PDB file of C-alpha atoms in Angstrom:
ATOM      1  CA  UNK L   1      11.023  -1.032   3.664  1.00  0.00           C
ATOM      2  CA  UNK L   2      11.308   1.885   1.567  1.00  0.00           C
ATOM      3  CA  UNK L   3       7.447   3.282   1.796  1.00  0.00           C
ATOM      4  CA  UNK L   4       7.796   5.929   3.987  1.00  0.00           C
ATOM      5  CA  UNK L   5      11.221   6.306   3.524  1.00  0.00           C
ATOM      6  CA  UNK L   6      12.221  10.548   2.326  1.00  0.00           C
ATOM      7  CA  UNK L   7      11.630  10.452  -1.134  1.00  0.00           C
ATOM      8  CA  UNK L   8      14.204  10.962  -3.946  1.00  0.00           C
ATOM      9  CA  UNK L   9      13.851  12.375  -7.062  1.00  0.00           C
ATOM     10  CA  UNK L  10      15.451  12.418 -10.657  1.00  0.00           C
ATOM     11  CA  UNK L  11      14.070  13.209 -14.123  1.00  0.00           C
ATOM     12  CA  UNK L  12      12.717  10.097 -16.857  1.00  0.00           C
ATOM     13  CA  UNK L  13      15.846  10.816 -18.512  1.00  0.00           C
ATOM     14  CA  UNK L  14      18.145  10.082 -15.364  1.00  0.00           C
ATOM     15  CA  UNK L  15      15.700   7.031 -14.172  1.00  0.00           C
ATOM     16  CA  UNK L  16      15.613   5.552 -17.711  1.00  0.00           C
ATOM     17  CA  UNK L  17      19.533   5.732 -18.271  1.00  0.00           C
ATOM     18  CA  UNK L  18      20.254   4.414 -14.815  1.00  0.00           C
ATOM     19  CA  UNK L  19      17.299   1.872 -14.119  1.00  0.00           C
ATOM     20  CA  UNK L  20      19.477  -0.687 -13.330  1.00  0.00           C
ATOM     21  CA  UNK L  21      21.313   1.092 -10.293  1.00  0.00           C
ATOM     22  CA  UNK L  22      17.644   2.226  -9.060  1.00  0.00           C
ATOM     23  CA  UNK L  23      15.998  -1.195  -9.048  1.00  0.00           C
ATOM     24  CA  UNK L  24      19.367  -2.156  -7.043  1.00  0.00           C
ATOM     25  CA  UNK L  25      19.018   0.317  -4.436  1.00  0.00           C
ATOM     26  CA  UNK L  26      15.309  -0.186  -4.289  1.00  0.00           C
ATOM     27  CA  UNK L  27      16.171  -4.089  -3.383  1.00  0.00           C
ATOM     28  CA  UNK L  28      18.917  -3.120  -0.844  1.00  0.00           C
ATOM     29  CA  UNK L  29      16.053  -0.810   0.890  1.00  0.00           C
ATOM     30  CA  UNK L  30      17.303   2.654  -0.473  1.00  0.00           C
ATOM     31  CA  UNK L  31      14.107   4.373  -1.848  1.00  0.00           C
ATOM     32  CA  UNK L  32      11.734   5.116  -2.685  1.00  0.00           C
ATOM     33  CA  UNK L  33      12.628   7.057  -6.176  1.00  0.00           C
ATOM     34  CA  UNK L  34      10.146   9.723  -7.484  1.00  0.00           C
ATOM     35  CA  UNK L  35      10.339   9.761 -11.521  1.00  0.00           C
ATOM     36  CA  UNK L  36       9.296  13.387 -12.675  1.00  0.00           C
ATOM     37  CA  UNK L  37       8.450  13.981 -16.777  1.00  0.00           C
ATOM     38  CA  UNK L  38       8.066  17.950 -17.600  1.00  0.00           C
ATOM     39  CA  UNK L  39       8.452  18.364 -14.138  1.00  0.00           C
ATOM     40  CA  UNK L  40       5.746  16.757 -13.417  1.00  0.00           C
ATOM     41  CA  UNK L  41       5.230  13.711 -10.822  1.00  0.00           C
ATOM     42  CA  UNK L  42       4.879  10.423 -12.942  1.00  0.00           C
ATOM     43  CA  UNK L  43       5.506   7.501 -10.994  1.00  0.00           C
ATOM     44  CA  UNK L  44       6.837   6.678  -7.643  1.00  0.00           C
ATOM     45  CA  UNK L  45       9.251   3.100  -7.672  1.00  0.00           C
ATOM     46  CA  UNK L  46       8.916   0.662  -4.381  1.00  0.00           C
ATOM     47  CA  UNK L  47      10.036  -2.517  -3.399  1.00  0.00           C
ATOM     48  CA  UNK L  48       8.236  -5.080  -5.381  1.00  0.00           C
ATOM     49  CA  UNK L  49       7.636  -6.825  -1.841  1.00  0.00           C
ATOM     50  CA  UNK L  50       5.963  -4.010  -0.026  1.00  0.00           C
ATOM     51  CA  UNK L  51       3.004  -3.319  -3.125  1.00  0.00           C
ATOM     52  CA  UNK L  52       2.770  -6.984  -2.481  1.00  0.00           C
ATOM     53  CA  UNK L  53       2.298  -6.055   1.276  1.00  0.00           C
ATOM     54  CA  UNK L  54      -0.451  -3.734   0.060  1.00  0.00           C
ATOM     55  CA  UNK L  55      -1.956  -5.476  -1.698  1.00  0.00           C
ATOM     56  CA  UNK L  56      -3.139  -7.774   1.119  1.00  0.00           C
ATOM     57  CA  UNK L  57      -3.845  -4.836   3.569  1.00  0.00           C
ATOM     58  CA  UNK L  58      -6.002  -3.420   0.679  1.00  0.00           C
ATOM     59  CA  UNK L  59      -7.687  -7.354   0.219  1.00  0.00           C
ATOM     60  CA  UNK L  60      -8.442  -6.814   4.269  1.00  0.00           C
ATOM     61  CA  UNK L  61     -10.054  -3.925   3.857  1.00  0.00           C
ATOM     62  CA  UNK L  62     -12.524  -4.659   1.501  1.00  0.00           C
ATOM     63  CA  UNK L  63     -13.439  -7.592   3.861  1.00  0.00           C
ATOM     64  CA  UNK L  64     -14.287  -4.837   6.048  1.00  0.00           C
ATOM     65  CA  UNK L  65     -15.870  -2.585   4.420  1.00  0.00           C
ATOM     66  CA  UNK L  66     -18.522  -5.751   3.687  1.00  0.00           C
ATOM     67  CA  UNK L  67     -19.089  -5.821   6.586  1.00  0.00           C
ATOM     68  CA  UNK L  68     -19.705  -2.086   6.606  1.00  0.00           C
ATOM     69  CA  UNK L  69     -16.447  -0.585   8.496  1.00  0.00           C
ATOM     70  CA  UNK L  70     -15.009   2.144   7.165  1.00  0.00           C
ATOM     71  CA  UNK L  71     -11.809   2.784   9.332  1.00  0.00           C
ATOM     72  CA  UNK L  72     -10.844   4.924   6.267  1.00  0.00           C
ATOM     73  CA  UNK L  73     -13.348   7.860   7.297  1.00  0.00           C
ATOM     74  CA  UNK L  74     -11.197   8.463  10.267  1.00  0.00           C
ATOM     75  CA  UNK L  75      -9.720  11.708  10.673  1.00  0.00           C
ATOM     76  CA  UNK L  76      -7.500  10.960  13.250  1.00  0.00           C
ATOM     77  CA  UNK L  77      -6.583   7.687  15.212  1.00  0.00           C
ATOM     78  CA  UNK L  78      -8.938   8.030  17.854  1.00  0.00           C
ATOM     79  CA  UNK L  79     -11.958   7.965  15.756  1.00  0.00           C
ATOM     80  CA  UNK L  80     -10.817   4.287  14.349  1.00  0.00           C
ATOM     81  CA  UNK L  81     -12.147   2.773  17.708  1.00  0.00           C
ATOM     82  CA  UNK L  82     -15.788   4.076  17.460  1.00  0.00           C
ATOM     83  CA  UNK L  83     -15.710   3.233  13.303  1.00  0.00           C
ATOM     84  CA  UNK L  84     -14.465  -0.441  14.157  1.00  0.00           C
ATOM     85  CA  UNK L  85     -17.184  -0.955  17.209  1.00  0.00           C
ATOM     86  CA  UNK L  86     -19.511  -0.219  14.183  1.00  0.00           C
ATOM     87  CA  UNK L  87     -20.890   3.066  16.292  1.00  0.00           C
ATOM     88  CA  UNK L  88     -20.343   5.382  12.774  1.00  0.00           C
ATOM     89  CA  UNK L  89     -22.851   3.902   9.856  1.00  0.00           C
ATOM     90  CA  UNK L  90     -21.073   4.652   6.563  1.00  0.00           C
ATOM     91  CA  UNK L  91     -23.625   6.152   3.863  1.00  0.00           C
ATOM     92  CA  UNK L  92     -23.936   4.478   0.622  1.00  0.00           C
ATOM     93  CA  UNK L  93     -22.174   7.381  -1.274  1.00  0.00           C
ATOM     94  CA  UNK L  94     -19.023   6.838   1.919  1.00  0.00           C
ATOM     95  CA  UNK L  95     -18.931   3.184   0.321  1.00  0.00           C
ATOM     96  CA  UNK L  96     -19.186   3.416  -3.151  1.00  0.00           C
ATOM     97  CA  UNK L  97     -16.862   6.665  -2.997  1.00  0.00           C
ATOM     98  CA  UNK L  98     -13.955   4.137  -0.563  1.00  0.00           C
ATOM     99  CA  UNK L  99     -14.819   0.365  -1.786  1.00  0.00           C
ATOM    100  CA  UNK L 100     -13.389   1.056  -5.177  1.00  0.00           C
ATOM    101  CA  UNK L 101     -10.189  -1.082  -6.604  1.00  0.00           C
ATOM    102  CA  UNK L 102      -6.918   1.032  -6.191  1.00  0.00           C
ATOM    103  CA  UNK L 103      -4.117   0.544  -8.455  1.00  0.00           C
ATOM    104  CA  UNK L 104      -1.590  -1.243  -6.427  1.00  0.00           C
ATOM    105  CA  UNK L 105      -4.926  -3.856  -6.235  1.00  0.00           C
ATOM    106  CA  UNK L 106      -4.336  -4.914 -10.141  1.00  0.00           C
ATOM    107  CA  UNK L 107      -2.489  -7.902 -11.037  1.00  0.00           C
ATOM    108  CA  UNK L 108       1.309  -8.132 -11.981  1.00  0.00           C
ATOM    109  CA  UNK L 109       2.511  -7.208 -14.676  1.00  0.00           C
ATOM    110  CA  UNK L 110       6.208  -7.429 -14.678  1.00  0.00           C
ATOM    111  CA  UNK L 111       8.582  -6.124 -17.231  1.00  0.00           C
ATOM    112  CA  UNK L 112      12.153  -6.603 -17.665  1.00  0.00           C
ATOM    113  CA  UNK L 113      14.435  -4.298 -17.033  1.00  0.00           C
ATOM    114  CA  UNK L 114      16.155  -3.570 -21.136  1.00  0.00           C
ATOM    115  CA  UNK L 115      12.439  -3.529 -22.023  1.00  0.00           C
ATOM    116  CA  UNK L 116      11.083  -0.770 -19.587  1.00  0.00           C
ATOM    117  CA  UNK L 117      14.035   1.261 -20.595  1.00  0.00           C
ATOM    118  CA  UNK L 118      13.527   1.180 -24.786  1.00  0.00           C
ATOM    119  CA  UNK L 119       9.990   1.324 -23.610  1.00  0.00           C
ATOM    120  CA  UNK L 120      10.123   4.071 -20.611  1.00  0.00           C
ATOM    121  CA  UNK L 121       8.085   6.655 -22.216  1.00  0.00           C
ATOM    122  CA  UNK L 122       5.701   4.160 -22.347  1.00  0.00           C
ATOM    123  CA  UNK L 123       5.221   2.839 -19.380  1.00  0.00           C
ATOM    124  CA  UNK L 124       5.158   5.681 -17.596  1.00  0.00           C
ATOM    125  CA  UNK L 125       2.395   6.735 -19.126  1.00  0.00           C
ATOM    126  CA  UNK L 126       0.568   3.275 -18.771  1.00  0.00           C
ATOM    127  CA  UNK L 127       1.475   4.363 -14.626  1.00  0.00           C
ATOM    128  CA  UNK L 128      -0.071   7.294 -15.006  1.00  0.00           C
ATOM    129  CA  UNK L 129      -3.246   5.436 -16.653  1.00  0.00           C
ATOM    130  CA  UNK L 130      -3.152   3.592 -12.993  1.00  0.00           C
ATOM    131  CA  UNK L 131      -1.690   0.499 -14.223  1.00  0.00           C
ATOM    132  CA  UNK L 132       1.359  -0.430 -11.829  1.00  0.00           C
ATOM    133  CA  UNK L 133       4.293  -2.023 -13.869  1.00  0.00           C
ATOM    134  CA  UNK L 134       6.766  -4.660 -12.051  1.00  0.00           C
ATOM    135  CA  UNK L 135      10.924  -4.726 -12.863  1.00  0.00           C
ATOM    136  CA  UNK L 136      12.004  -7.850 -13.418  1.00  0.00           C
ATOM    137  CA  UNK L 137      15.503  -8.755 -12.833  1.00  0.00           C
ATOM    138  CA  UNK L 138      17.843 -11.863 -12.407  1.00  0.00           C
ATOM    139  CA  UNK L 139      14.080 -13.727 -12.564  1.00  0.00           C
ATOM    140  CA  UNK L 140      13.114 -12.141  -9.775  1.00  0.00           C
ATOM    141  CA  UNK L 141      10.389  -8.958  -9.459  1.00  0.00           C
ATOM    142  CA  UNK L 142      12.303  -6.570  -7.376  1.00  0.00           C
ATOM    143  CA  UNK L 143      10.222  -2.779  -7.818  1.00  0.00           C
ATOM    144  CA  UNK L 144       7.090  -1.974  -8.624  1.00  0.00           C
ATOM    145  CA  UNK L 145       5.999   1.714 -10.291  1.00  0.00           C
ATOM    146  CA  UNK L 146       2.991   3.086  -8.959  1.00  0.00           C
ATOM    147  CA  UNK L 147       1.176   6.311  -9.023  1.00  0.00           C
ATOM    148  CA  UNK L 148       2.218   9.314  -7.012  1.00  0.00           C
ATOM    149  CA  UNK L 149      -1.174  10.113  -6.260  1.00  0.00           C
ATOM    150  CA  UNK L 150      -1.562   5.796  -4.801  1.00  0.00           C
ATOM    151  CA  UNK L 151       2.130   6.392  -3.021  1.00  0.00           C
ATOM    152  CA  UNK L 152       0.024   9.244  -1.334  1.00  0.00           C
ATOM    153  CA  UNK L 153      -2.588   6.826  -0.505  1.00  0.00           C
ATOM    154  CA  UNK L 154      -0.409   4.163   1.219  1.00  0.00           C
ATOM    155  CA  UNK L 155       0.990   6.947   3.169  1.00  0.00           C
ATOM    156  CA  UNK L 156      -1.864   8.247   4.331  1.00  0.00           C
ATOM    157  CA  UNK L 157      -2.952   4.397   5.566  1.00  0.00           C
ATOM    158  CA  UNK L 158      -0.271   3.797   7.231  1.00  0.00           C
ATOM    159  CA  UNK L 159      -1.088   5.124  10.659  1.00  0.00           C
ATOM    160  CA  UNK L 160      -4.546   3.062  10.427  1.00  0.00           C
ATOM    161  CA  UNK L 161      -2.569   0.010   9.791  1.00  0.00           C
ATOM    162  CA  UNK L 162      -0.414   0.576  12.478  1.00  0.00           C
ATOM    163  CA  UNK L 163      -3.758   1.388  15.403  1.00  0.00           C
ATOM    164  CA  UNK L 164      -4.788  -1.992  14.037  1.00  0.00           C
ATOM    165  CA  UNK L 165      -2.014  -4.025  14.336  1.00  0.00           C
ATOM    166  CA  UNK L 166      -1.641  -2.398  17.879  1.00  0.00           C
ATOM    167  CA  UNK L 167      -4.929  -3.570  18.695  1.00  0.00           C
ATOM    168  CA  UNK L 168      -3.824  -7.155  17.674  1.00  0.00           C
ATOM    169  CA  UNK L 169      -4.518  -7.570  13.380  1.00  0.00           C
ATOM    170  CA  UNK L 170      -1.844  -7.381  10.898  1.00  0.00           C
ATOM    171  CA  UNK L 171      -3.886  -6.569   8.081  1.00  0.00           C
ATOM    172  CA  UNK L 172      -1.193  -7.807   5.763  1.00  0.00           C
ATOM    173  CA  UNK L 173      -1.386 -10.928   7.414  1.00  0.00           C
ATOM    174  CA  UNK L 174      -4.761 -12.205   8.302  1.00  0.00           C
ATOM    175  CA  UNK L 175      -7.911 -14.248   7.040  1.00  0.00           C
ATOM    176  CA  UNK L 176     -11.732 -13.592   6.553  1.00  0.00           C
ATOM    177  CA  UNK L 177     -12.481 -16.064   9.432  1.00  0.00           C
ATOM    178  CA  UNK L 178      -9.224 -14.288  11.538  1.00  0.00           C
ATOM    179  CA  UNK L 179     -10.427 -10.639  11.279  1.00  0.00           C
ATOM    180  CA  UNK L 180     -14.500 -11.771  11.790  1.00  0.00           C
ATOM    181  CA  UNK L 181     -12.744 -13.707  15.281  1.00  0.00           C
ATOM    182  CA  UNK L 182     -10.771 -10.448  15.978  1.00  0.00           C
ATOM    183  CA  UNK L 183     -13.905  -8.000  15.293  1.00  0.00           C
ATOM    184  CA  UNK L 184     -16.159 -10.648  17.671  1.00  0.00           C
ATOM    185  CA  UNK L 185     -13.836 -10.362  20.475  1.00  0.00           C
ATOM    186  CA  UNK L 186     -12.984  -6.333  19.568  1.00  0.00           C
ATOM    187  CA  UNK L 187     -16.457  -5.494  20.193  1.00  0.00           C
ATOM    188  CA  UNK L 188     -17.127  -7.738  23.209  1.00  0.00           C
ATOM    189  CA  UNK L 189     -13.837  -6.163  25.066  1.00  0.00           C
ATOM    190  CA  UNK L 190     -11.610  -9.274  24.808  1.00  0.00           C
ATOM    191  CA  UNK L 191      -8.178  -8.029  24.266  1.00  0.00           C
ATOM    192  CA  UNK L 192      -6.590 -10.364  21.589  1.00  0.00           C
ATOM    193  CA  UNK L 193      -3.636 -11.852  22.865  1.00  0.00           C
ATOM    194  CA  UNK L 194      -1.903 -10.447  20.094  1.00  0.00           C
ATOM    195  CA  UNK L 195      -2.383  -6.870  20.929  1.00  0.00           C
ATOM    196  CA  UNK L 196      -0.780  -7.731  23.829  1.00  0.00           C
ATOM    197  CA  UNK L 197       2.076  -9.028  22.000  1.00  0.00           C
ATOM    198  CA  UNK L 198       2.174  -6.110  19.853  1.00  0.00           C
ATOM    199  CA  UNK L 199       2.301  -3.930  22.907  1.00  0.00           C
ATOM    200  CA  UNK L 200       5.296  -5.745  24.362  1.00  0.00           C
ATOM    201  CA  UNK L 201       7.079  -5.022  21.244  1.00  0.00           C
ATOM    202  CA  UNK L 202       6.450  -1.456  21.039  1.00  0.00           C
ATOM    203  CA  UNK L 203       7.317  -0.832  24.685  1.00  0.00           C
TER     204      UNK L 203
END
């Protein structure tokens, strides 16, 4: 994993000329890299399999919030619990502001490696438009650019992912009909045999 990982920086210049080496380290787990223009923050590079990861937590959460569960609102972990057991009604502003598509939600669209670096400029800015851009290399997509700004946003997610999968759903790894089954027995007090699991792992 390299999300979460401390964060290292370099110029376009230094990413551009040595692309190669980054995508590298990003695939052995070193990472994530920060790529600063005018010193300013342009684009933040992570494994290719964690905006995958993402992705699906991001696809889980939109089931929720259609259901009208916002564990987003939270302020801290131990509001998630009352959000989830549906005792906080979101206002329609709270959904339209959080039920929006994010960038790391858009489809691939992978690059190769020479081209991103005659085209670097470039693509950086089509990051900074909120388009993510995927390296390519050996065939394989290996690093994905996103936003600062949507690196912020992961972040920030991270501990809500984490109460969930405590309480027994991997959002990166579930169904419609598996989190409607995990919500059911949530709100009745069944403990999901999972969390349990989860708990045995942590301990």
């Amino acid at each position: 994993m390299t999300v979460g990982n401390p964060m290292q920086s370099m110029g376009a210049r230094e990413a551009r000329d040595n692309l190669r080496a980054i995508v590298e380290d990003i695939a052995d787990e070193r990472g994530p890299f920060l790529i600063l223009r005018d010193a300013q923050a342009m684009a933040v590079l992570i494994r290719h399999e964690e905006a995958e990861r993402w992705q699906r937590i991001d696809r889980a959460l939109w089931h929720l919030h259609g259901m009208r569960i916002l564990p987003e609102l939270a302020h801290a972990s131990a509001e998630i619990e009352a959000i989830v057991r549906g005792q906080h009604e979101p206002t329609t502003a709270q959904l339209e502001a959080i039920d929006v598509v994010h960038d790391i939600g858009h489809f691939v669209r992978p690059i190769g490696i020479s081209d991103a670096r005659q085209r670097f400029a470039e693509v950086l800015d089509e990051v900074g438009a909120g388009t993510p851009r995927t390296l390519v290399t050996g065939g394989r997509l290996v690093a994905t650019l996103i936003r600062p700004m949507e690196y912020d946003r992961l972040m920030g997610l991270s501990r809500m992912v984490a109460w969930f999968k405590m309480h027994g759903l991997d959002l990166a790894d579930t169904t419609d009909e598996a989190m409607l089954a995990w919500l059911h027995d949530f709100r009745a007090g069944r403990r999901p045999e999972s969390a349990d699991d989860a708990g045995s792992a942590i301990a």
